[in-house]
JSON list of C-alpha atoms and ligand atoms in Angstrom, two decimals:
[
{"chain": "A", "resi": 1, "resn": "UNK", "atom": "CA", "xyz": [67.97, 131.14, 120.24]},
{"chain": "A", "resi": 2, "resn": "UNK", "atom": "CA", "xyz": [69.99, 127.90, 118.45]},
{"chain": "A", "resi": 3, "resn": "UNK", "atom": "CA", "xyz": [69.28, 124.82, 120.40]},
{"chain": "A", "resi": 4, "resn": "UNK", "atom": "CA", "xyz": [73.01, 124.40, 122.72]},
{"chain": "A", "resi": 5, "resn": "UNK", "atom": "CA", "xyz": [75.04, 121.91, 120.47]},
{"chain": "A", "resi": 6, "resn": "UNK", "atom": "CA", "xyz": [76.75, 119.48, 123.43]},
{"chain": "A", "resi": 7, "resn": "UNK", "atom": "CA", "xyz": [79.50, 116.94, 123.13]},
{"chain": "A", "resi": 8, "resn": "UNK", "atom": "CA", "xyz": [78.43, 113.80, 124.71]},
{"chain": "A", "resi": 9, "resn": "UNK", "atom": "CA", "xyz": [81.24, 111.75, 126.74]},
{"chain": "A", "resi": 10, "resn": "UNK", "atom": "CA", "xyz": [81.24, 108.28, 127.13]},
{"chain": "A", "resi": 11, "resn": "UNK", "atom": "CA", "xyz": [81.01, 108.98, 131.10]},
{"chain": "A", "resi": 12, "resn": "UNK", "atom": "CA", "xyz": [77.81, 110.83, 130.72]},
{"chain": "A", "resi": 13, "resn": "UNK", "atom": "CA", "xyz": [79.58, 114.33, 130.91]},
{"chain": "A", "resi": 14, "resn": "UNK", "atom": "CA", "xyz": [78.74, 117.17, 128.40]},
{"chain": "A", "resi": 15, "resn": "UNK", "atom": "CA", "xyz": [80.54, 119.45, 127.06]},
{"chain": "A", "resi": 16, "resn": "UNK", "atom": "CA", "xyz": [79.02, 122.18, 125.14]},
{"chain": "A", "resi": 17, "resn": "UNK", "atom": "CA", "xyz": [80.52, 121.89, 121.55]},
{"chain": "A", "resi": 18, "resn": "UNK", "atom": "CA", "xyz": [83.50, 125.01, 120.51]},
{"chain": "A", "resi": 19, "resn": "UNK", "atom": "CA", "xyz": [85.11, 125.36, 117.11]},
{"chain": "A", "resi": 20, "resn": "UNK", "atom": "CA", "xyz": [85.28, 122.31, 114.67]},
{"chain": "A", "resi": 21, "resn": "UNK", "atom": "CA", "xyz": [88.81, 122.50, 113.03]},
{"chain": "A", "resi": 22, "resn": "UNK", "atom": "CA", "xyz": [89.56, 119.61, 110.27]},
{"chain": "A", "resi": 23, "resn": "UNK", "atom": "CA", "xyz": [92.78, 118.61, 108.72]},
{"chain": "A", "resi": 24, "resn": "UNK", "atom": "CA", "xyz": [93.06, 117.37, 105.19]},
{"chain": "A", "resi": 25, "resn": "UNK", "atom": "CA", "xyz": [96.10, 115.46, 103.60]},
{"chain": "A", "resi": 26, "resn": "UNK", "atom": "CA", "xyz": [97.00, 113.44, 106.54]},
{"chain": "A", "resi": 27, "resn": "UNK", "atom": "CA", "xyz": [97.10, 109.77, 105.32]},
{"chain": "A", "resi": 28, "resn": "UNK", "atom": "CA", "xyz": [99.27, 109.35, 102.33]},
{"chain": "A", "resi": 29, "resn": "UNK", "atom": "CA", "xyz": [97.01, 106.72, 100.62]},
{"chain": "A", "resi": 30, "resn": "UNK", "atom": "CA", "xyz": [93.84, 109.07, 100.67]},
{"chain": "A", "resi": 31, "resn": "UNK", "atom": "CA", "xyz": [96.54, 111.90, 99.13]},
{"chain": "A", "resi": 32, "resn": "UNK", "atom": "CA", "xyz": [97.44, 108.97, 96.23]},
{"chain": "A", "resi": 33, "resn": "UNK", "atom": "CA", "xyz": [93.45, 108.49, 95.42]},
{"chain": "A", "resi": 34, "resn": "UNK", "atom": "CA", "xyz": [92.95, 112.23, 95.52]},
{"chain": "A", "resi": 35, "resn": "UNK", "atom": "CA", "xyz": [95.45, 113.03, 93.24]},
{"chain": "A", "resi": 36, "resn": "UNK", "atom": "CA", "xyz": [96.48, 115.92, 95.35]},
{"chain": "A", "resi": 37, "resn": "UNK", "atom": "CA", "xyz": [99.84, 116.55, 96.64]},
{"chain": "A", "resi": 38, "resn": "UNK", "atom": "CA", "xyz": [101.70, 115.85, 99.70]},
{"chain": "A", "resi": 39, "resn": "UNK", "atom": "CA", "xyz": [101.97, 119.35, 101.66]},
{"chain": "A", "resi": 40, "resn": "UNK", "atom": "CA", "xyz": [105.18, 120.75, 104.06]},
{"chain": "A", "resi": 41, "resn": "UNK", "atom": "CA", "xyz": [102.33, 121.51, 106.49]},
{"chain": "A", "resi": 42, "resn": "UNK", "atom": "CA", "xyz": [99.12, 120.30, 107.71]},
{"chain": "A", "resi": 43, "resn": "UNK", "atom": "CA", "xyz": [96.21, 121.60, 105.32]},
{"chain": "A", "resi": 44, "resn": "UNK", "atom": "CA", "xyz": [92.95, 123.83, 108.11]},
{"chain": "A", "resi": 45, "resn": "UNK", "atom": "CA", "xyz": [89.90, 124.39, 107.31]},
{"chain": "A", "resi": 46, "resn": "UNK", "atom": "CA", "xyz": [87.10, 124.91, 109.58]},
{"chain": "A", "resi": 47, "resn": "UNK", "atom": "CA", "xyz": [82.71, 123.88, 109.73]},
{"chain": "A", "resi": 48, "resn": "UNK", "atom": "CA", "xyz": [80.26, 125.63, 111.38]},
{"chain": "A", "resi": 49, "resn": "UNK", "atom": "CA", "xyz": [78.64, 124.77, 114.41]},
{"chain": "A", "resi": 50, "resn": "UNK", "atom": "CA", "xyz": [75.48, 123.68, 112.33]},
{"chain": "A", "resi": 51, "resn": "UNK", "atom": "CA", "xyz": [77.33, 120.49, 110.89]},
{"chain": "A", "resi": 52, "resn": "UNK", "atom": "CA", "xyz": [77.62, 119.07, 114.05]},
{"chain": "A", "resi": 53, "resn": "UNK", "atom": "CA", "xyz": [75.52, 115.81, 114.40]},
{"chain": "A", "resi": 54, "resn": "UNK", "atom": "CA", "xyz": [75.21, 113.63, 117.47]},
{"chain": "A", "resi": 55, "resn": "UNK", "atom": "CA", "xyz": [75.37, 109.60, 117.39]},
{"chain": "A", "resi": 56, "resn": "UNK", "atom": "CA", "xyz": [72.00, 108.35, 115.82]},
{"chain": "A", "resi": 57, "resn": "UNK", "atom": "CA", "xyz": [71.64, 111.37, 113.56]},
{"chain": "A", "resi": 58, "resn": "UNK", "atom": "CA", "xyz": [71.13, 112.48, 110.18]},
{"chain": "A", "resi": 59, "resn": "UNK", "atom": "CA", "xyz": [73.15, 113.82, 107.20]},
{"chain": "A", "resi": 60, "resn": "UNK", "atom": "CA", "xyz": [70.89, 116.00, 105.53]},
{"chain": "A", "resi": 61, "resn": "UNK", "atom": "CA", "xyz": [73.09, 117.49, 102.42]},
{"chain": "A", "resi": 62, "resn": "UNK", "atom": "CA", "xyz": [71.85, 120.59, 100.59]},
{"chain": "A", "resi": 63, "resn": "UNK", "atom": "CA", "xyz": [69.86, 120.56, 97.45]},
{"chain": "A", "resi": 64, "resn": "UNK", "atom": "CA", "xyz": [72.54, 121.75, 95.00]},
{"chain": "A", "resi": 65, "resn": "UNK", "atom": "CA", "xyz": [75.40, 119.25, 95.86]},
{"chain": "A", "resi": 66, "resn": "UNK", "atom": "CA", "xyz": [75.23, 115.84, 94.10]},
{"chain": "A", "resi": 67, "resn": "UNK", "atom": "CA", "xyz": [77.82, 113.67, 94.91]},
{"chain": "A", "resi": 68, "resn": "UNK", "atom": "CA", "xyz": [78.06, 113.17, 98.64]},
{"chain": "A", "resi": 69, "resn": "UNK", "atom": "CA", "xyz": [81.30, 111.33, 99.95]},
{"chain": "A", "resi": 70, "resn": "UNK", "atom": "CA", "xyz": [82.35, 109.96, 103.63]},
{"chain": "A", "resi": 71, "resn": "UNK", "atom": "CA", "xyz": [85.84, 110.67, 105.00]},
{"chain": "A", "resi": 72, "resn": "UNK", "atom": "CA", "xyz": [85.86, 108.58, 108.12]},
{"chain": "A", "resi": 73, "resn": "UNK", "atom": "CA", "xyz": [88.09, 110.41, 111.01]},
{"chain": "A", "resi": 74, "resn": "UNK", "atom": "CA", "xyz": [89.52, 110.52, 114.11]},
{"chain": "A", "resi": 75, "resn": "UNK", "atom": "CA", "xyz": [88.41, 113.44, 116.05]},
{"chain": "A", "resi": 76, "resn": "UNK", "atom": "CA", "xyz": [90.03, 114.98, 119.47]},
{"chain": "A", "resi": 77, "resn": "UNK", "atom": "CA", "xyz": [88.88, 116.88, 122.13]},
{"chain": "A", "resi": 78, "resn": "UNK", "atom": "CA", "xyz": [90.55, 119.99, 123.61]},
{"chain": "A", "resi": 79, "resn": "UNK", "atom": "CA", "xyz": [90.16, 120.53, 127.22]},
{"chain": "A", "resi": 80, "resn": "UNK", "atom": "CA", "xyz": [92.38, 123.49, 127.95]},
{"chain": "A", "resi": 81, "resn": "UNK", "atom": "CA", "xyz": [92.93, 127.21, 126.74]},
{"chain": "A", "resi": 82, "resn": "UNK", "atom": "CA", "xyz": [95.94, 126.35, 124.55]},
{"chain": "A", "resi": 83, "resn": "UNK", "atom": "CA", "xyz": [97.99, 128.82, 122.35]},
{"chain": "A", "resi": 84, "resn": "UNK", "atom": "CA", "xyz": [101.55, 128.72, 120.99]},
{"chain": "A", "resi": 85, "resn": "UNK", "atom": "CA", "xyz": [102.23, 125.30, 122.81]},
{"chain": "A", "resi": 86, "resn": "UNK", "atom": "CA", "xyz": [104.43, 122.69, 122.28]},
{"chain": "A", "resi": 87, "resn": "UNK", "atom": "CA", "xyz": [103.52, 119.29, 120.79]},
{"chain": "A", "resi": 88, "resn": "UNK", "atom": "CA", "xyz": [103.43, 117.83, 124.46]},
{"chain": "A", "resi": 89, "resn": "UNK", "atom": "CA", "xyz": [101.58, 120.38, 125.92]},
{"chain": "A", "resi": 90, "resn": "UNK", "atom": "CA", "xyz": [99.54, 119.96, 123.37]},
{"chain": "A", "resi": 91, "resn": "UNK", "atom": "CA", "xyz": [99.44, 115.61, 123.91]},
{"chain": "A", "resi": 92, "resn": "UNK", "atom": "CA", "xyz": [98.17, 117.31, 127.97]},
{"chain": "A", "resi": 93, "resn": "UNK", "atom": "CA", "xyz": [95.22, 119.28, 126.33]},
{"chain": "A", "resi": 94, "resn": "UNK", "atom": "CA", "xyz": [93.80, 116.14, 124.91]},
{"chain": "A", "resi": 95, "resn": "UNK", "atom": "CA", "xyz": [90.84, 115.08, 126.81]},
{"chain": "A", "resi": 96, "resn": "UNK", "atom": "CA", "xyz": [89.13, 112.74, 124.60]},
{"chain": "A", "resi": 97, "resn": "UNK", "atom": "CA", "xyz": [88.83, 111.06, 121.39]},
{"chain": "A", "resi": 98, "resn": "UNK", "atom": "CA", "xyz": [85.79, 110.40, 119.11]},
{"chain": "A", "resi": 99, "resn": "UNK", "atom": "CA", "xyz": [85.00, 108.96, 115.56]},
{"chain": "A", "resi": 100, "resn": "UNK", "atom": "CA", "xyz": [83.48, 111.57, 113.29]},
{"chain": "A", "resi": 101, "resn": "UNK", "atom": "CA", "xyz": [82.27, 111.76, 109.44]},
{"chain": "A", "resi": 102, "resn": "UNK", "atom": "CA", "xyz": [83.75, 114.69, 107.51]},
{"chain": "A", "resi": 103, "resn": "UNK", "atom": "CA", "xyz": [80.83, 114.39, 104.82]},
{"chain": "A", "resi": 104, "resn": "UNK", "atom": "CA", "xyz": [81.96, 115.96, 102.15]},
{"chain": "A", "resi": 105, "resn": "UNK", "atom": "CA", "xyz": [79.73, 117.30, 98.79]},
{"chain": "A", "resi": 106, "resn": "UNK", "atom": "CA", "xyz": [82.66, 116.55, 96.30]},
{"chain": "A", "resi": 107, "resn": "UNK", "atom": "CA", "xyz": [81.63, 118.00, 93.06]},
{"chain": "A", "resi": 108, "resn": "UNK", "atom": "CA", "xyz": [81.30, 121.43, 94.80]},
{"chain": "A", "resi": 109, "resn": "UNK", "atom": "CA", "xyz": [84.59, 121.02, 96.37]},
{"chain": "A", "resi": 110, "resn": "UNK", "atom": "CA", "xyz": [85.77, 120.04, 92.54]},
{"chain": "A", "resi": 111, "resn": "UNK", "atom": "CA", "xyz": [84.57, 122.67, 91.56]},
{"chain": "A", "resi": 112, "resn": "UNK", "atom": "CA", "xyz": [85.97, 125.42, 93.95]},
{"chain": "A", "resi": 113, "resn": "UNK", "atom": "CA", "xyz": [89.39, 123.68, 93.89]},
{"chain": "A", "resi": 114, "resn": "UNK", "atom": "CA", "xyz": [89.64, 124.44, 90.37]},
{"chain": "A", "resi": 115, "resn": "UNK", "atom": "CA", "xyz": [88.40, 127.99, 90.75]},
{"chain": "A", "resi": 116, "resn": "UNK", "atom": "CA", "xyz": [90.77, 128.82, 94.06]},
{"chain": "A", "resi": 117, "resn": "UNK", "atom": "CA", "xyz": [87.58, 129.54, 95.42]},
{"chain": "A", "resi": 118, "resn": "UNK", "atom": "CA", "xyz": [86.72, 128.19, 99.81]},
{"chain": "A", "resi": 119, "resn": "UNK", "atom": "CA", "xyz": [85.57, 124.69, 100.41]},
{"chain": "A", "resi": 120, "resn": "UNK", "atom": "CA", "xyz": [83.10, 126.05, 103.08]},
{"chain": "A", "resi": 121, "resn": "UNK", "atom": "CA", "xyz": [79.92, 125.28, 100.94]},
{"chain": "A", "resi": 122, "resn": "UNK", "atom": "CA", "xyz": [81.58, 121.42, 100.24]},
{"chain": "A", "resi": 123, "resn": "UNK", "atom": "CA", "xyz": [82.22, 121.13, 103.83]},
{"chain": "A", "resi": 124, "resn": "UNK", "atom": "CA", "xyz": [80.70, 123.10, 106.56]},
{"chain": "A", "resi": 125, "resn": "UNK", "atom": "CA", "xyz": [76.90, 122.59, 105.41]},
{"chain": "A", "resi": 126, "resn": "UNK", "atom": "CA", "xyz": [74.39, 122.02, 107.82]},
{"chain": "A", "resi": 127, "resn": "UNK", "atom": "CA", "xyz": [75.20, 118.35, 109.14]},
{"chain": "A", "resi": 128, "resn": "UNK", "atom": "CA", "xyz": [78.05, 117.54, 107.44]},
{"chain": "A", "resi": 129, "resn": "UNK", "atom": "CA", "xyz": [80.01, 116.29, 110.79]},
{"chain": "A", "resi": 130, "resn": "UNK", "atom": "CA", "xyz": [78.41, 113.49, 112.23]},
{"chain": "A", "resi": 131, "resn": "UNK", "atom": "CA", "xyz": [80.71, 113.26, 116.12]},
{"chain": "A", "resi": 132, "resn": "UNK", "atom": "CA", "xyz": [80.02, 109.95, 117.96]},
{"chain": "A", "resi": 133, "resn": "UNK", "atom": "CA", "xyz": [80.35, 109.77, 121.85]},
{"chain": "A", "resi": 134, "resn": "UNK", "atom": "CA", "xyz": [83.77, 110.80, 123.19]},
{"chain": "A", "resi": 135, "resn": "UNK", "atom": "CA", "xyz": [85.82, 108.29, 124.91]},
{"chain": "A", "resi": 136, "resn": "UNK", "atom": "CA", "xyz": [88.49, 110.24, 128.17]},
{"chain": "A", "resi": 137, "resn": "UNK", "atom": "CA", "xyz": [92.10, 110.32, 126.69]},
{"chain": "A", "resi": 138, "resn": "UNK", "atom": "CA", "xyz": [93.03, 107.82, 129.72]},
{"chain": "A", "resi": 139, "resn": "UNK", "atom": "CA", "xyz": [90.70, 105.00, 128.66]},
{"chain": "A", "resi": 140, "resn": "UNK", "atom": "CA", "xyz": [92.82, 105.05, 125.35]},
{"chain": "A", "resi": 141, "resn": "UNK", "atom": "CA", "xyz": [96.45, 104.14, 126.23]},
{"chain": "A", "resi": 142, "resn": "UNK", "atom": "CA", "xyz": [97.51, 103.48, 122.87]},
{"chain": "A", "resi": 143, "resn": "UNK", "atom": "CA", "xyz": [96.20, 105.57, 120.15]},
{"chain": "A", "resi": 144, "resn": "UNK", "atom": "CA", "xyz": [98.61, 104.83, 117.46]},
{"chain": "A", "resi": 145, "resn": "UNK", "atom": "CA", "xyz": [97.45, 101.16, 117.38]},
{"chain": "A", "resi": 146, "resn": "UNK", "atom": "CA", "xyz": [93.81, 102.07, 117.27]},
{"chain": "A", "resi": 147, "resn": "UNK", "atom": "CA", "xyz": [91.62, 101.17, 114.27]},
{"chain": "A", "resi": 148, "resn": "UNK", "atom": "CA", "xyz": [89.50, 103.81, 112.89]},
{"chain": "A", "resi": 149, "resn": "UNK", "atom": "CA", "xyz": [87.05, 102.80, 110.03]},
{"chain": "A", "resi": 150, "resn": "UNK", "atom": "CA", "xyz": [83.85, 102.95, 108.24]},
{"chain": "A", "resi": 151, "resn": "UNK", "atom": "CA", "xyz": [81.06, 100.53, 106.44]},
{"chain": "A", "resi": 152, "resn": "UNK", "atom": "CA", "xyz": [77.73, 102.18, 104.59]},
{"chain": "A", "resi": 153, "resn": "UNK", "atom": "CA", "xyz": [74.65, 99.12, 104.37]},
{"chain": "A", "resi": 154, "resn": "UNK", "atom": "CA", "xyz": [77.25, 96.70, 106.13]},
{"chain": "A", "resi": 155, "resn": "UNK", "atom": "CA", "xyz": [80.29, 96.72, 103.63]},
{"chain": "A", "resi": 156, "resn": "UNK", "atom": "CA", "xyz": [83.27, 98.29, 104.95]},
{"chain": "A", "resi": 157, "resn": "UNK", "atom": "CA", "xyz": [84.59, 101.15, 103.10]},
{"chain": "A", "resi": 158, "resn": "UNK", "atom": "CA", "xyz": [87.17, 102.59, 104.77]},
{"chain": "A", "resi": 159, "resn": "UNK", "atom": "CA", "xyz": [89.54, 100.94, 107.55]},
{"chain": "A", "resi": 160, "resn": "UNK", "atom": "CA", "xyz": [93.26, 102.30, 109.02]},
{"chain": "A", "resi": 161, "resn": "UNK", "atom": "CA", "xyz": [95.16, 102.55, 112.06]},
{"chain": "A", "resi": 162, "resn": "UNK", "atom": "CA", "xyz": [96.19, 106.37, 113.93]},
{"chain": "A", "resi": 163, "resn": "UNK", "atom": "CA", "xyz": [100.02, 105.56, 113.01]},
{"chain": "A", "resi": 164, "resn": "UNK", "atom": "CA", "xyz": [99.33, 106.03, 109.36]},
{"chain": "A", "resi": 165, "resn": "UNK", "atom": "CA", "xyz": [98.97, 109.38, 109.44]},
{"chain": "A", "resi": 166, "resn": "UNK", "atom": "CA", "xyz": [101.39, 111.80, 108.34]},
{"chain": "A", "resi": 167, "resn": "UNK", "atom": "CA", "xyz": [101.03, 114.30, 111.43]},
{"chain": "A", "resi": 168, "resn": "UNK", "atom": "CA", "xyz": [100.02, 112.71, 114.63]},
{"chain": "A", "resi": 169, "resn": "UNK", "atom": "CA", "xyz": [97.56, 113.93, 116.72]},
{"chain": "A", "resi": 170, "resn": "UNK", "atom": "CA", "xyz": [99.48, 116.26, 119.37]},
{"chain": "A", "resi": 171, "resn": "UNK", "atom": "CA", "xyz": [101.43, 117.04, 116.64]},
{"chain": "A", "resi": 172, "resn": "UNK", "atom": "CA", "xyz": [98.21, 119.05, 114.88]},
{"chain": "A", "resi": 173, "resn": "UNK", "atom": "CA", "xyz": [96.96, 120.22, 117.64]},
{"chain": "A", "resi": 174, "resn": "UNK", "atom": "CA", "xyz": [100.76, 122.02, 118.41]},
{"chain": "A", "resi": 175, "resn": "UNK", "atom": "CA", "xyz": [100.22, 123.14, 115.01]},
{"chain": "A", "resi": 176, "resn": "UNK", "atom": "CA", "xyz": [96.77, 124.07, 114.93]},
{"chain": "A", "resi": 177, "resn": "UNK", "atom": "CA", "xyz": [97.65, 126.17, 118.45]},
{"chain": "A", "resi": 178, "resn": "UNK", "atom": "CA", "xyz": [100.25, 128.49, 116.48]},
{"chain": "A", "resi": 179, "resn": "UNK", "atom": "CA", "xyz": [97.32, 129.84, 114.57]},
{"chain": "A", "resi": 180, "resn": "UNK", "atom": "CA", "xyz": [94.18, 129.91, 117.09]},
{"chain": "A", "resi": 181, "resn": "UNK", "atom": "CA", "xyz": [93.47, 129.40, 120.20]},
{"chain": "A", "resi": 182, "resn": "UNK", "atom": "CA", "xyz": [92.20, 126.25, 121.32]},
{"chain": "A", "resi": 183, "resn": "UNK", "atom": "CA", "xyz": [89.55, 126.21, 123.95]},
{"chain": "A", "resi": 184, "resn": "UNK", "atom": "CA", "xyz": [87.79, 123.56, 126.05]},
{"chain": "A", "resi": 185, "resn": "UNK", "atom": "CA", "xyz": [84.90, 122.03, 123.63]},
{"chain": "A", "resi": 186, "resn": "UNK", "atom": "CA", "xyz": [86.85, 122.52, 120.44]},
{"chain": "A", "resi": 187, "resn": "UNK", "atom": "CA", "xyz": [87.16, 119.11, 118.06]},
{"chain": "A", "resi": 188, "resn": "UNK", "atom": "CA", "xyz": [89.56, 118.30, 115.38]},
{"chain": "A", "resi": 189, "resn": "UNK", "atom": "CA", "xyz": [88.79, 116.25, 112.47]},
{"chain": "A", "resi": 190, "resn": "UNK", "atom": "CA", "xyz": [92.34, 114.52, 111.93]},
{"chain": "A", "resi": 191, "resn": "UNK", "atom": "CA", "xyz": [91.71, 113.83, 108.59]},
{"chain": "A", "resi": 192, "resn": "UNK", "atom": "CA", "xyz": [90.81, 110.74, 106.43]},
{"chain": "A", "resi": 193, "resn": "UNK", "atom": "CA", "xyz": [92.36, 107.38, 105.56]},
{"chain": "A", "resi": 194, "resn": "UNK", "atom": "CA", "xyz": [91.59, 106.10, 101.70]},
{"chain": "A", "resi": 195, "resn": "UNK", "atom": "CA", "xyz": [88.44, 104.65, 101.11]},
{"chain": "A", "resi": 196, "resn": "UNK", "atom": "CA", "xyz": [86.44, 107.94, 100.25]},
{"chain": "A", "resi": 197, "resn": "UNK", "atom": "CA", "xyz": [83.15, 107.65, 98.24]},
{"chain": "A", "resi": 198, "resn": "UNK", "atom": "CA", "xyz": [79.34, 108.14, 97.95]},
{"chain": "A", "resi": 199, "resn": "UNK", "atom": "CA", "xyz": [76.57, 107.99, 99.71]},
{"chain": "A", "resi": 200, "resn": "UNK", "atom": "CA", "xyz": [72.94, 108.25, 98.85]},
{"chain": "A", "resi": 201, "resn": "UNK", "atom": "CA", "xyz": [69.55, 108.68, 100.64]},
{"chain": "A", "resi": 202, "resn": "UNK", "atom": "CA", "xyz": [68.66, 105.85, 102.24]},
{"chain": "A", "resi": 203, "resn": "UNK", "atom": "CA", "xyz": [72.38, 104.84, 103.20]},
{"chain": "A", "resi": 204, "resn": "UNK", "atom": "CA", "xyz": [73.10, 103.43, 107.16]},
{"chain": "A", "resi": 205, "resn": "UNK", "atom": "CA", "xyz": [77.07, 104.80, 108.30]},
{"chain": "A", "resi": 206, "resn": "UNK", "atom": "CA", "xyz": [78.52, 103.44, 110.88]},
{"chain": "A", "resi": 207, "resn": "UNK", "atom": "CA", "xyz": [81.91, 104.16, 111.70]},
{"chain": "A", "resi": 208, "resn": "UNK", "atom": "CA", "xyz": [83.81, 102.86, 114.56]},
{"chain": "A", "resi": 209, "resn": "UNK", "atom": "CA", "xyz": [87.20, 103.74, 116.72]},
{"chain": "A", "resi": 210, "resn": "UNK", "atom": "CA", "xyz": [88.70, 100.73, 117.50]},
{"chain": "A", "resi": 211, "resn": "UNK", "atom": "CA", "xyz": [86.95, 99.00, 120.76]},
{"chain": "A", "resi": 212, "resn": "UNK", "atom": "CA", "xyz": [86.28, 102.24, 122.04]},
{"chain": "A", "resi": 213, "resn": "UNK", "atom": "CA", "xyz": [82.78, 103.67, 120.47]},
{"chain": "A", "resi": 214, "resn": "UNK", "atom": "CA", "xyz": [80.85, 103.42, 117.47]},
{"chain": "A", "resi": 215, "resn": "UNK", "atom": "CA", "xyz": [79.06, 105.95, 115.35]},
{"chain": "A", "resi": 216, "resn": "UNK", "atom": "CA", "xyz": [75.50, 105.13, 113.32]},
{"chain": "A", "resi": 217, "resn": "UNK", "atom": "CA", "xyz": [74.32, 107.72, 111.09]},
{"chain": "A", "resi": 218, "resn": "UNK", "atom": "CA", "xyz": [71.68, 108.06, 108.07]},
{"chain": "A", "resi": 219, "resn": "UNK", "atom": "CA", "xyz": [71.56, 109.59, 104.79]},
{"chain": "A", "resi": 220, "resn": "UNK", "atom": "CA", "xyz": [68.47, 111.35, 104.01]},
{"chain": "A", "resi": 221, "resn": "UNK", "atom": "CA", "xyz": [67.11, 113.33, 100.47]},
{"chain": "A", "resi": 222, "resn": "UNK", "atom": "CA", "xyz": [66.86, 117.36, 101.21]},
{"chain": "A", "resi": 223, "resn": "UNK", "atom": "CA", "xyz": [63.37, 118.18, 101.49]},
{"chain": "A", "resi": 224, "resn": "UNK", "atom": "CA", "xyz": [62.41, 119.52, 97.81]},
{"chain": "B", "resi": 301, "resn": "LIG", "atom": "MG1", "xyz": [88.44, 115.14, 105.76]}
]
């Protein structure tokens, strides 16, 4: 039997962990250092349950990636069966907020981007989404204004506020809710500000939303 993979709220509540869904393309200055193109709608893809990775834990990548990036990210909460909903039904089913690590193996996402082939392998490997505690949706009044952001050994690498993103939060979840349905547990990676880049064995993450909660990971070699 897997271990139970539980969310962790900053009240002490746990909730046992549902689908991850992640967004890509949301900040326009990570699109411009990409090189990738704006799209008409948000850009899903989805990790497995085995990427998840409590506060204080490990990013382990696999053997055959070799360049290992961070995309800092906000990450939501649902708390509701939602399906087909509107964007403020959506804002309702909101029940916390988090700062996660979409770790992402880049030079096998390179190389399935240029073959059309699934980013699965890049981005839904075994620890590849680091989730930090998850603060209630009431304790955080003002999302737009809150920093999200990231620094590896100390030096910040990554820092921007909720309003720069091209599809707010309720607004993906609305979106996200016209294709699945959402359940209590599930978390959405809200995609990443610019600032992407590598990290190596050895490295300490920590990433941090605003006031709110804080995130401290490691990077470690893949056993041989
Ligand atoms: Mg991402």
């Amino acid at each position: 039997m897997p271990h139970q993979r539980l969310l962790e709220f900053t009240t002490g509540e746990r909730v046992p962990l549902g689908t991850i869904y992640c967004i890509g393309r949301n900040y326009a200055d990570h699109i411009r250092e990409m090189h990738a193109a704006r799209e008409e709608e948000p850009v899903v893809f989805l990790k497995s349950p085995c990427a998840y990775v409590p506060d204080g834990g490990t990013i382990v990548p696999p053997r055959m990636g070799h360049v290992l990036h961070h995309e800092v990210e906000i990450v939501a909460v649902i708390g509701a069966v939602i399906h087909r909903v509107t964007t403020e039904q959506a804002q309702h089913a909101i029940v916390g907020y988090g700062v996660g690590i979409d770790a992402t193996l880049r030079d096998v996402q390179q190389h399935a981007k240029e073959r059309g082939l699934p980013w699965e392998k890049a981005k839904a490997f075994a620890t590849s989404a680091p989730i930090s505690r998850i603060i209630p949706s009431a304790a955080i009044p003002a999302l737009e204004e809150t920093e999200v952001g990231l620094m590896v050994n100390g030096q910040v690498r990554q820092q921007a506020v909720a309003k720069q993103m091209i599809w707010s939060v309720p607004e993906l979840v609305m979106y996200l809710s016209q294709w699945f349905i959402l359940e209590p547990g599930d978390v959405i990676f809200t995609g990443t500000p610019a600032g992407v880049g590598p990290l190596v064995p050895g490295d300490r993450v920590y990433a941090w939303l605003g006031e709110h909660v804080t995130l401290h990971v490691t990077v470690e070699h893949p056993p041989a």
